Amino acid sequence: MPRVAQTTLTQHILHNQPQRFRGALSTLITQIGVAAKMIAAQVRRAGIIEVWGETGEVNVQGEEVQRLDRIANDTFISVLEQSGCVAAMASEEEDDWLRVPAALAGDYLVVFDPLDGSSNIDVSASIGTIFGVYACPSRPERLEDVLRPGRDMVAAGYVIYGSSTVFVYADGERVDCFTLDPVVGEFFLSRPNLRIPDTLAMVSANELNEPYWPAWTRGLMGELKERNRARRALTGRHMGSLVADFHRNLIKGGVFLYPVDSHNKRGKLRLLYECNPLAFIARAAGGADTWGEGSVLDLAPEHLHQRTGFVVGVAEAVARAEDWYARERRGELAPLAPPAAPRGER
Ligand code: AHM
Ligand code: MG
């Protein structure tokens, strides 16, 4: 197939970025694309070179650090620091936020989960990188300068290391998807102006958590299953890799949910690194998100590694989640008996 007519990530960003963001933001997104290619190269060799398995460290989240987690984190930090575009960063894998040395500092704050879904590394299933970008004209001095609501983001995106490597990028107005041609070593525009379907086709949740779910989540799931009574209108699809579940739902029309439950009393997913960027992308694609009573983008973070309940995807399904949440708040749903032997909060 001739390649000449296809648009590269860099060309697309230069041509389509809103005028106000031309320049450094274009460079930054291009550099994130470079980091993505470097991480993709390591992911592709997992199992061949020594990147499988745990480092023996436990991260700030209390989770075992996989070697690929560490490689992805170090690669992202190094490329962003050298890009000249970034003033500060915060990573899911780092205890504290990172300030870029003055000589290299630029005008953006980048928050990221370097390798989401890392429990899938050893089984060769899809994993990814998630990032959010904030304008940051003055150099951050304190943690408070980094704890910004998701609404302030100017761009967000993710990379999936799956059967192909895709880079999805949203500037708040549109979402575009690029696929890596591994022979050329370049991302090419593959799904321009992605829009999430209006009709719900898929539901993604860890259903084995049902004993821990609040009543509203059980009500919502019951309602969605009821839609299948007459005919199979919906199907369940859940990989346990948020970014991959989100990508499938964005293309096929799905909703992902991971509520606050009796096991994860503040939620499992991280507000800054996972939920805010995906909520930003979902909304730019015509979808929606909620923590229960509103978008996670409106939450004012108090901690770098803050967690939240999260529902994201097709707008109609997110609205049904908010309706069930409101019913529980009004006391209309019977409270659930706690599970017989709670496993305790993670
Ligand atoms: P991670 O960033 O350490 O990989 O954790 C986040 C992941 C999500 O990708 C996924 O949706 C969720 O954790 C799965 O959690 P659980 O195993 O509790 O269902
Ligand atoms: Mg993650």
Tab-separated table of C-alpha atoms and ligand atoms in Angstrom:
chain	number	residue	atom	x	y	z
A	1	MET	CA	0.000	0.000	0.000
A	2	PRO	CA	1.364	3.450	-0.822
A	3	ARG	CA	2.351	5.349	2.296
A	4	VAL	CA	2.676	8.854	0.834
A	5	ALA	CA	-0.954	9.904	1.430
A	6	GLN	CA	-0.988	8.989	5.110
A	7	THR	CA	-0.605	11.600	7.821
A	8	THR	CA	1.940	11.171	10.591
A	9	LEU	CA	1.300	12.095	14.219
A	10	THR	CA	3.632	15.086	13.926
A	11	GLN	CA	2.034	16.363	10.720
A	12	HIS	CA	-1.434	15.974	12.179
A	13	ILE	CA	-0.605	17.841	15.367
A	14	LEU	CA	1.027	20.687	13.443
A	15	HIS	CA	-1.939	21.036	11.103
A	16	ASN	CA	-4.824	20.562	13.512
A	17	GLN	CA	-3.800	21.892	16.858
A	18	PRO	CA	-5.745	24.959	17.978
A	19	GLN	CA	-3.760	28.088	17.185
A	20	ARG	CA	-3.258	28.926	20.853
A	21	PHE	CA	-1.371	25.675	21.459
A	22	ARG	CA	0.965	25.749	18.483
A	23	GLY	CA	4.601	25.380	19.319
A	24	ALA	CA	5.574	23.764	22.588
A	25	LEU	CA	2.469	21.601	23.004
A	26	SER	CA	3.006	20.172	19.522
A	27	THR	CA	6.579	19.364	20.463
A	28	LEU	CA	5.481	17.825	23.748
A	29	ILE	CA	2.908	15.497	22.172
A	30	THR	CA	5.453	14.499	19.537
A	31	GLN	CA	7.955	13.706	22.284
A	32	ILE	CA	5.364	11.611	24.123
A	33	GLY	CA	5.023	9.721	20.849
A	34	VAL	CA	8.787	9.090	20.949
A	35	ALA	CA	8.570	7.780	24.531
A	36	ALA	CA	5.668	5.557	23.433
A	37	LYS	CA	7.770	4.018	20.662
A	38	MET	CA	10.623	3.367	23.087
A	39	ILE	CA	8.276	1.694	25.593
A	40	ALA	CA	6.543	-0.258	22.812
A	41	ALA	CA	9.914	-1.643	21.727
A	42	GLN	CA	10.517	-2.971	25.260
A	43	VAL	CA	6.983	-4.367	25.591
A	44	ARG	CA	7.373	-6.224	22.286
A	45	ARG	CA	10.477	-7.959	23.636
A	46	ALA	CA	8.953	-8.908	26.997
A	47	GLY	CA	9.751	-12.550	27.623
A	48	ILE	CA	12.751	-12.429	25.289
A	49	ILE	CA	14.844	-9.945	27.179
A	50	GLU	CA	14.700	-9.734	30.963
A	51	VAL	CA	11.794	-7.348	31.418
A	52	TRP	CA	9.213	-9.796	32.738
A	53	GLY	CA	8.645	-10.101	36.445
A	54	GLU	CA	8.918	-7.992	39.550
A	55	THR	CA	11.755	-5.706	40.599
A	56	GLY	CA	11.317	-6.648	44.258
A	57	GLU	CA	10.234	-3.066	45.037
A	58	VAL	CA	6.807	-1.969	46.264
A	59	ASN	CA	5.543	1.361	44.912
A	60	VAL	CA	3.727	4.174	46.705
A	61	GLN	CA	0.452	2.401	45.909
A	62	GLY	CA	1.637	-0.660	47.868
A	63	GLU	CA	1.882	-2.702	44.666
A	64	GLU	CA	4.763	-4.843	43.418
A	65	VAL	CA	6.739	-2.911	40.819
A	66	GLN	CA	7.105	-4.881	37.617
A	67	ARG	CA	10.321	-4.428	35.655
A	68	LEU	CA	8.407	-3.048	32.702
A	69	ASP	CA	6.670	-0.554	35.054
A	70	ARG	CA	10.093	0.744	36.022
A	71	ILE	CA	11.357	0.844	32.412
A	72	ALA	CA	8.233	2.675	31.208
A	73	ASN	CA	8.419	5.155	34.081
A	74	ASP	CA	12.110	5.917	33.580
A	75	THR	CA	11.675	6.245	29.806
A	76	PHE	CA	8.753	8.645	30.131
A	77	ILE	CA	10.533	10.806	32.704
A	78	SER	CA	13.764	10.926	30.738
A	79	VAL	CA	12.126	11.834	27.402
A	80	LEU	CA	9.869	14.474	28.982
A	81	GLU	CA	12.722	16.016	30.943
A	82	GLN	CA	14.890	16.298	27.829
A	83	SER	CA	12.019	17.648	25.703
A	84	GLY	CA	12.401	21.177	27.055
A	85	CYS	CA	8.585	21.414	27.232
A	86	VAL	CA	7.903	20.275	30.789
A	87	ALA	CA	8.155	22.165	34.082
A	88	ALA	CA	7.015	19.338	36.349
A	89	MET	CA	5.701	15.787	36.285
A	90	ALA	CA	3.783	13.427	38.526
A	91	SER	CA	3.839	9.678	37.955
A	92	GLU	CA	1.791	6.872	39.447
A	93	GLU	CA	5.097	5.110	40.132
A	94	GLU	CA	6.791	7.991	41.987
A	95	ASP	CA	6.195	8.902	45.629
A	96	ASP	CA	6.502	12.629	44.984
A	97	TRP	CA	6.104	15.013	42.070
A	98	LEU	CA	9.215	15.818	40.024
A	99	ARG	CA	10.491	19.271	39.160
A	100	VAL	CA	12.455	19.583	35.927
A	101	PRO	CA	15.818	21.383	36.342
A	102	ALA	CA	15.523	25.075	35.397
A	103	ALA	CA	17.852	24.717	32.396
A	104	LEU	CA	15.502	22.165	30.793
A	105	ALA	CA	12.145	23.435	32.086
A	106	GLY	CA	9.252	24.285	29.785
A	107	ASP	CA	5.647	25.391	30.224
A	108	TYR	CA	3.687	22.185	30.869
A	109	LEU	CA	2.865	19.866	33.723
A	110	VAL	CA	2.433	16.210	32.707
A	111	VAL	CA	0.770	13.580	34.904
A	112	PHE	CA	0.960	9.938	33.851
A	113	ASP	CA	0.490	6.272	34.574
A	114	PRO	CA	3.512	4.871	32.729
A	115	LEU	CA	2.166	1.331	32.435
A	116	ASP	CA	-1.477	0.749	33.221
A	117	GLY	CA	-2.743	-2.794	33.558
A	118	SER	CA	0.662	-4.119	34.562
A	119	SER	CA	-0.867	-7.286	36.034
A	120	ASN	CA	-1.342	-8.217	32.349
A	121	ILE	CA	2.361	-7.976	31.450
A	122	ASP	CA	3.231	-11.584	32.217
A	123	VAL	CA	0.312	-12.907	30.168
A	124	SER	CA	1.060	-10.860	27.038
A	125	ALA	CA	-2.269	-8.992	27.161
A	126	SER	CA	-2.784	-5.321	26.292
A	127	ILE	CA	-1.299	-2.688	28.577
A	128	GLY	CA	-0.833	1.046	28.069
A	129	THR	CA	0.398	4.473	29.111
A	130	ILE	CA	-2.052	7.226	30.142
A	131	PHE	CA	-1.155	10.931	30.354
A	132	GLY	CA	-2.689	14.343	31.028
A	133	VAL	CA	-1.179	17.743	30.165
A	134	TYR	CA	-1.696	21.061	31.982
A	135	ALA	CA	-0.405	24.471	30.953
A	136	CYS	CA	2.038	25.632	33.578
A	137	PRO	CA	3.439	29.046	32.680
A	138	SER	CA	5.070	29.643	36.064
A	139	ARG	CA	7.367	27.017	37.524
A	140	PRO	CA	5.604	24.898	40.183
A	141	GLU	CA	7.070	25.401	43.630
A	142	ARG	CA	4.754	23.424	45.869
A	143	LEU	CA	2.570	20.330	45.738
A	144	GLU	CA	-0.502	22.593	45.563
A	145	ASP	CA	0.743	23.867	42.176
A	146	VAL	CA	0.586	20.300	40.845
A	147	LEU	CA	-2.758	19.305	42.387
A	148	ARG	CA	-4.938	20.728	39.647
A	149	PRO	CA	-8.492	19.689	38.769
A	150	GLY	CA	-8.802	17.696	35.555
A	151	ARG	CA	-10.870	20.521	34.018
A	152	ASP	CA	-7.623	22.502	33.701
A	153	MET	CA	-6.053	19.995	31.295
A	154	VAL	CA	-5.265	21.199	27.782
A	155	ALA	CA	-4.630	17.728	26.365
A	156	ALA	CA	-4.716	14.082	27.352
A	157	GLY	CA	-4.002	10.790	25.700
A	158	TYR	CA	-2.942	7.208	25.985
A	159	VAL	CA	-0.934	4.552	24.227
A	160	ILE	CA	-1.999	0.912	23.965
A	161	TYR	CA	0.622	-1.778	23.570
A	162	GLY	CA	-1.653	-4.429	22.123
A	163	SER	CA	-2.018	-6.378	18.905
A	164	SER	CA	-0.902	-3.066	17.433
A	165	THR	CA	0.485	0.004	19.162
A	166	VAL	CA	-1.975	2.891	19.081
A	167	PHE	CA	-1.625	6.471	20.264
A	168	VAL	CA	-4.834	8.334	21.084
A	169	TYR	CA	-4.703	12.048	21.719
A	170	ALA	CA	-7.426	14.575	22.645
A	171	ASP	CA	-7.086	18.350	22.647
A	172	GLY	CA	-10.469	18.917	24.292
A	173	GLU	CA	-12.300	19.363	21.010
A	174	ARG	CA	-11.524	16.168	19.131
A	175	VAL	CA	-9.921	12.779	19.577
A	176	ASP	CA	-7.622	11.196	17.002
A	177	CYS	CA	-6.098	7.745	16.916
A	178	PHE	CA	-2.758	6.814	15.341
A	179	THR	CA	-1.286	3.381	14.732
A	180	LEU	CA	2.435	2.619	14.846
A	181	ASP	CA	3.882	1.180	11.666
A	182	PRO	CA	6.666	-0.875	13.224
A	183	VAL	CA	8.586	-1.067	9.947
A	184	VAL	CA	8.648	2.687	9.386
A	185	GLY	CA	8.811	3.498	13.104
A	186	GLU	CA	6.157	6.192	12.810
A	187	PHE	CA	2.595	6.720	14.071
A	188	PHE	CA	0.089	7.228	11.235
A	189	LEU	CA	-3.420	8.629	11.586
A	190	SER	CA	-5.751	5.610	11.574
A	191	ARG	CA	-9.045	6.813	13.142
A	192	PRO	CA	-9.525	10.549	12.678
A	193	ASN	CA	-12.023	12.405	14.867
A	194	LEU	CA	-13.057	9.416	16.982
A	195	ARG	CA	-16.606	9.660	18.357
A	196	ILE	CA	-17.941	7.243	20.931
A	197	PRO	CA	-21.183	5.580	19.733
A	198	ASP	CA	-24.415	6.824	21.358
A	199	THR	CA	-25.712	3.282	21.815
A	200	LEU	CA	-24.376	1.120	24.605
A	201	ALA	CA	-23.046	-2.222	23.382
A	202	MET	CA	-20.570	-3.310	26.105
A	203	VAL	CA	-20.156	-3.232	29.848
A	204	SER	CA	-16.758	-3.524	31.575
A	205	ALA	CA	-16.570	-4.213	35.292
A	206	ASN	CA	-14.891	-6.671	37.613
A	207	GLU	CA	-18.107	-8.509	38.487
A	208	LEU	CA	-16.413	-10.657	41.113
A	209	ASN	CA	-16.380	-7.487	43.214
A	210	GLU	CA	-20.169	-7.565	43.407
A	211	PRO	CA	-20.229	-8.596	47.104
A	212	TYR	CA	-18.387	-5.335	47.861
A	213	TRP	CA	-20.382	-3.065	45.542
A	214	PRO	CA	-22.719	-0.369	46.851
A	215	ALA	CA	-26.442	-0.765	46.157
A	216	TRP	CA	-26.414	1.738	43.269
A	217	THR	CA	-23.850	-0.296	41.333
A	218	ARG	CA	-25.865	-3.488	41.778
A	219	GLY	CA	-28.983	-1.611	40.683
A	220	LEU	CA	-27.254	-0.280	37.575
A	221	MET	CA	-25.792	-3.654	36.621
A	222	GLY	CA	-29.160	-5.306	37.183
A	223	GLU	CA	-30.806	-2.759	34.892
A	224	LEU	CA	-28.180	-3.255	32.186
A	225	LYS	CA	-28.525	-7.049	32.366
A	226	GLU	CA	-32.281	-6.660	32.122
A	227	ARG	CA	-31.794	-5.068	28.690
A	228	ASN	CA	-30.608	-8.471	27.512
A	229	ARG	CA	-33.763	-10.300	28.570
A	230	ALA	CA	-35.609	-9.962	25.245
A	231	ARG	CA	-32.547	-10.026	23.019
A	232	ARG	CA	-28.818	-9.831	23.453
A	233	ALA	CA	-28.301	-6.095	23.239
A	234	LEU	CA	-25.217	-5.910	25.464
A	235	THR	CA	-22.160	-7.967	26.134
A	236	GLY	CA	-19.606	-7.984	28.941
A	237	ARG	CA	-15.962	-7.219	28.104
A	238	HIS	CA	-13.382	-6.733	30.837
A	239	MET	CA	-9.612	-7.136	30.588
A	240	GLY	CA	-8.510	-5.700	33.920
A	241	SER	CA	-6.444	-3.194	31.983
A	242	LEU	CA	-8.339	0.082	32.247
A	243	VAL	CA	-6.716	1.743	29.263
A	244	ALA	CA	-7.416	-1.226	26.984
A	245	ASP	CA	-10.984	-1.563	28.285
A	246	PHE	CA	-11.491	2.166	27.722
A	247	HIS	CA	-10.116	2.033	24.164
A	248	ARG	CA	-12.421	-0.824	23.192
A	249	ASN	CA	-15.399	0.962	24.752
A	250	LEU	CA	-14.533	4.189	22.943
A	251	ILE	CA	-14.590	2.452	19.580
A	252	LYS	CA	-17.412	-0.043	20.122
A	253	GLY	CA	-19.650	1.880	22.528
A	254	GLY	CA	-19.143	0.712	26.071
A	255	VAL	CA	-19.131	1.770	29.676
A	256	PHE	CA	-16.441	0.960	32.243
A	257	LEU	CA	-17.112	1.077	35.965
A	258	TYR	CA	-14.988	0.702	39.070
A	259	PRO	CA	-16.981	2.139	41.979
A	260	VAL	CA	-15.946	2.939	45.507
A	261	ASP	CA	-16.841	-0.276	47.342
A	262	SER	CA	-16.483	-1.849	50.772
A	263	HIS	CA	-13.126	-3.282	49.727
A	264	ASN	CA	-11.705	-0.111	48.117
A	265	LYS	CA	-13.299	2.534	50.308
A	266	ARG	CA	-11.848	5.414	48.319
A	267	GLY	CA	-11.977	3.637	44.973
A	268	LYS	CA	-9.253	1.698	43.165
A	269	LEU	CA	-8.335	3.960	40.264
A	270	ARG	CA	-6.126	6.996	40.533
A	271	LEU	CA	-7.729	10.393	39.892
A	272	LEU	CA	-4.725	12.228	38.443
A	273	TYR	CA	-3.082	9.555	36.336
A	274	GLU	CA	-5.964	7.373	35.137
A	275	CYS	CA	-9.433	8.866	35.625
A	276	ASN	CA	-8.884	12.524	34.702
A	277	PRO	CA	-7.158	11.874	31.359
A	278	LEU	CA	-9.684	9.208	30.320
A	279	ALA	CA	-12.626	11.409	31.386
A	280	PHE	CA	-11.170	14.264	29.313
A	281	ILE	CA	-10.834	12.003	26.263
A	282	ALA	CA	-14.307	10.459	26.725
A	283	ARG	CA	-15.915	13.897	26.860
A	284	ALA	CA	-13.992	15.155	23.815
A	285	ALA	CA	-15.335	12.078	21.961
A	286	GLY	CA	-18.972	12.754	22.956
A	287	GLY	CA	-19.056	10.420	25.964
A	288	ALA	CA	-19.237	11.153	29.682
A	289	ASP	CA	-17.876	10.183	33.081
A	290	THR	CA	-18.913	10.376	36.710
A	291	TRP	CA	-17.688	9.569	40.197
A	292	GLY	CA	-21.356	9.304	41.178
A	293	GLU	CA	-22.648	12.874	41.232
A	294	GLY	CA	-20.513	14.601	38.616
A	295	SER	CA	-17.430	14.418	36.480
A	296	VAL	CA	-14.130	13.477	38.102
A	297	LEU	CA	-12.742	16.472	36.179
A	298	ASP	CA	-14.398	18.775	38.740
A	299	LEU	CA	-12.850	17.109	41.784
A	300	ALA	CA	-10.176	19.176	43.531
A	301	PRO	CA	-7.376	16.704	44.263
A	302	GLU	CA	-5.977	16.735	47.783
A	303	HIS	CA	-3.293	14.090	47.259
A	304	LEU	CA	-1.104	13.099	44.313
A	305	HIS	CA	-2.184	9.479	44.497
A	306	GLN	CA	-5.831	10.136	45.308
A	307	ARG	CA	-8.278	7.434	44.225
A	308	THR	CA	-11.873	7.748	43.145
A	309	GLY	CA	-14.861	5.760	42.009
A	310	PHE	CA	-15.173	5.997	38.226
A	311	VAL	CA	-17.735	5.336	35.520
A	312	VAL	CA	-16.795	6.324	31.958
A	313	GLY	CA	-18.025	5.731	28.431
A	314	VAL	CA	-21.308	6.055	26.530
A	315	ALA	CA	-23.144	9.130	27.876
A	316	GLU	CA	-26.509	7.393	28.288
A	317	ALA	CA	-25.028	4.669	30.493
A	318	VAL	CA	-23.119	7.216	32.603
A	319	ALA	CA	-26.408	9.106	33.111
A	320	ARG	CA	-28.046	5.853	34.290
A	321	ALA	CA	-25.173	5.410	36.778
A	322	GLU	CA	-25.765	8.909	38.159
A	323	ASP	CA	-29.480	8.179	38.446
A	324	TRP	CA	-28.852	4.994	40.457
A	325	TYR	CA	-26.314	6.838	42.614
A	326	ALA	CA	-28.898	9.570	43.357
A	327	ARG	CA	-31.485	6.928	44.281
A	328	GLU	CA	-29.114	5.439	46.803
A	329	ARG	CA	-28.349	8.895	48.220
A	330	ARG	CA	-32.097	9.529	48.632
A	331	GLY	CA	-32.365	6.304	50.629
A	332	GLU	CA	-34.482	4.585	47.992
A	333	LEU	CA	-32.274	1.498	47.776
A	334	ALA	CA	-32.065	-1.056	50.535
A	335	PRO	CA	-28.602	-0.974	52.136
A	336	LEU	CA	-26.604	-4.107	51.464
A	337	ALA	CA	-25.461	-6.533	54.082
A	338	PRO	CA	-21.665	-6.393	54.335
A	339	PRO	CA	-19.885	-9.388	52.868
A	340	ALA	CA	-19.474	-12.265	55.306
A	341	ALA	CA	-15.681	-12.084	55.439
A	342	PRO	CA	-14.424	-8.726	54.195
A	343	ARG	CA	-10.931	-8.898	52.800
A	344	GLY	CA	-10.119	-5.447	54.150
A	345	GLU	CA	-9.266	-2.371	52.162
A	346	ARG	CA	-6.431	-2.500	49.684
B	1	AHM	P1	-2.376	-0.469	37.662
B	1	AHM	O1	-2.234	0.950	37.207
B	1	AHM	O2	-1.466	-0.788	38.806
B	1	AHM	O3	-2.244	-1.461	36.562
B	1	AHM	O4	-3.854	-0.627	38.332
B	1	AHM	C1	-4.991	-0.203	37.643
B	1	AHM	C2	-5.737	-1.381	37.077
B	1	AHM	C3	-6.643	-0.988	35.951
B	1	AHM	O5	-5.979	-1.037	34.735
B	1	AHM	C4	-7.727	-2.019	36.043
B	1	AHM	O6	-8.944	-1.582	35.524
B	1	AHM	C5	-7.819	-2.264	37.514
B	1	AHM	O7	-6.559	-1.925	38.070
B	1	AHM	C6	-8.145	-3.683	37.809
B	1	AHM	O8	-8.318	-3.841	39.164
B	1	AHM	P2	-8.918	-5.195	39.769
B	1	AHM	O9	-7.866	-6.240	39.574
B	1	AHM	O10	-9.174	-4.858	41.207
B	1	AHM	O11	-10.186	-5.496	39.004
B	2	MG	MG	-3.003	2.167	36.118
